C-alpha atoms as one frame of an Amber mdcrd trajectory, in Angstrom:
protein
  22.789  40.825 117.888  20.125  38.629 115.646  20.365  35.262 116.906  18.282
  31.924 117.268  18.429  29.779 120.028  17.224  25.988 119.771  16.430  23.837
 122.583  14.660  20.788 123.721  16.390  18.235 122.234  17.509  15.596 123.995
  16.878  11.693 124.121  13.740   9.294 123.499  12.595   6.219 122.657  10.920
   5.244 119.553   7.282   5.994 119.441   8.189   9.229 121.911   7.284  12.971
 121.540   9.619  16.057 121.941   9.162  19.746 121.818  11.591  21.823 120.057
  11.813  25.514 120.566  13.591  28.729 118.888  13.745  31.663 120.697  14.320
  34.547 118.475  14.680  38.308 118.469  11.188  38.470 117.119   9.395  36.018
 114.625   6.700  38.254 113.630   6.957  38.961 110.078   9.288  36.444 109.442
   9.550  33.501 107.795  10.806  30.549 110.050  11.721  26.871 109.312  13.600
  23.594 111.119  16.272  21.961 108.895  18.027  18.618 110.589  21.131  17.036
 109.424  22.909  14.039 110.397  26.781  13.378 109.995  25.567  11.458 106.990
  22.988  13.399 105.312  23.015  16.765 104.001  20.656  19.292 105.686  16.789
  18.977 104.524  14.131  20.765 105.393  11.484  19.176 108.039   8.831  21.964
 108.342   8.535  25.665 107.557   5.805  28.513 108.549   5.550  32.326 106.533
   4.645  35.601 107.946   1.000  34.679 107.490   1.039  31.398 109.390   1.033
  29.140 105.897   3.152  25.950 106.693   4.735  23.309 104.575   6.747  20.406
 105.657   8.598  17.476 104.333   6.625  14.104 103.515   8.635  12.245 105.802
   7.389  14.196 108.824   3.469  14.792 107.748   1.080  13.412 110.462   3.495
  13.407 112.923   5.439  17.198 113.301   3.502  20.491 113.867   5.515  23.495
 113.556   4.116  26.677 115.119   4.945  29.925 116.215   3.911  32.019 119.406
   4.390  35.933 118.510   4.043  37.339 121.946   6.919  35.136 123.380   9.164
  35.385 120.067   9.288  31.642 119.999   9.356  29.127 116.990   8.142  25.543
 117.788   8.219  22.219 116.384   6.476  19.229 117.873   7.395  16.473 117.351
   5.303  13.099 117.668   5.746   9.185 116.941   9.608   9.326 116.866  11.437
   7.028 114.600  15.152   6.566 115.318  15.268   8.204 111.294  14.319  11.283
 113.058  17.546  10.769 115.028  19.762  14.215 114.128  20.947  17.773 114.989
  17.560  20.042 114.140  18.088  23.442 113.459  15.868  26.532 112.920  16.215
  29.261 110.659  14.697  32.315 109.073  14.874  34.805 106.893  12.981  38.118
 105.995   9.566  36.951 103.454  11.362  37.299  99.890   8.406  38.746  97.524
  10.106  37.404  94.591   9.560  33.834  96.392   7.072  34.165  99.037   6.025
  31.359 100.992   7.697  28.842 103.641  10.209  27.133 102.032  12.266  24.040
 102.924  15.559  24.570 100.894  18.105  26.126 102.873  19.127  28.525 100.732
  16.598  30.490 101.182  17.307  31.161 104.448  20.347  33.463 105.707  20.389
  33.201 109.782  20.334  29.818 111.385  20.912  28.903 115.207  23.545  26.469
 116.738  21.579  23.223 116.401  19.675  20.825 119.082  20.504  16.958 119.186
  17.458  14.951 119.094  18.190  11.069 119.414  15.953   8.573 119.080  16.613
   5.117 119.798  14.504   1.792 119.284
């Protein structure tokens, strides 16, 4: 079965760095992305990478997140540096297979159809 698997999320003080992973079936060829939502906030895109490596992310996050991908160990990563206790939510990855119609890495969620359980990252001040 297709599935993604977040992890390293956990707790950190403001100014801190974490590491977030998604292990995947495979991510070659794929588009991949992190989405985070709050009980508060609808989901919003923080950083997505295409099939050829291109990357986007959300203005909030520039300077401080670097998504990246590692093909040989089928893992999706997102680090995460200079924490602000805004950054404080459930981050989740996702993917989808590249749509030619709309190619690229997107940050709207539609666009993508599988998504993992979700990793808490809290950040406190």
């Amino acid at each position: 079965q297709v599935q993604l698997v977040e992890s390293g999320g956990g707790s950190v003080q403001a100014g801190g760095s974490l590491r977030l992973s998604c292990a995947a079936y495979t991510v070659m060829r794929y588009d991949m992305a992190w989405f985070r939502q709050t009980p508060e906030t609808e989901r919003e895109g923080v950083a997505a990478i295409d099939k050829d490596g291109s990357t986007s992310y959300a203005d909030f996050v520039k300077g401080r997140f670097t998504i990246s991908r590692d093909n040989a160990k089928n893992t999706l990563n997102l680090q995460m540096n200079s924490l602000n206790p805004e950054d404080t939510a459930m981050y989740y990855c996702a993917s989808r297979f590249p749509n030619w119609q709309r190619p690229g890495a997107p940050l709207q969620d539609s666009e993508y159809n599988l998504w993992g359980q979700g990793t808490q990252v809290t950040v406190s001040s």
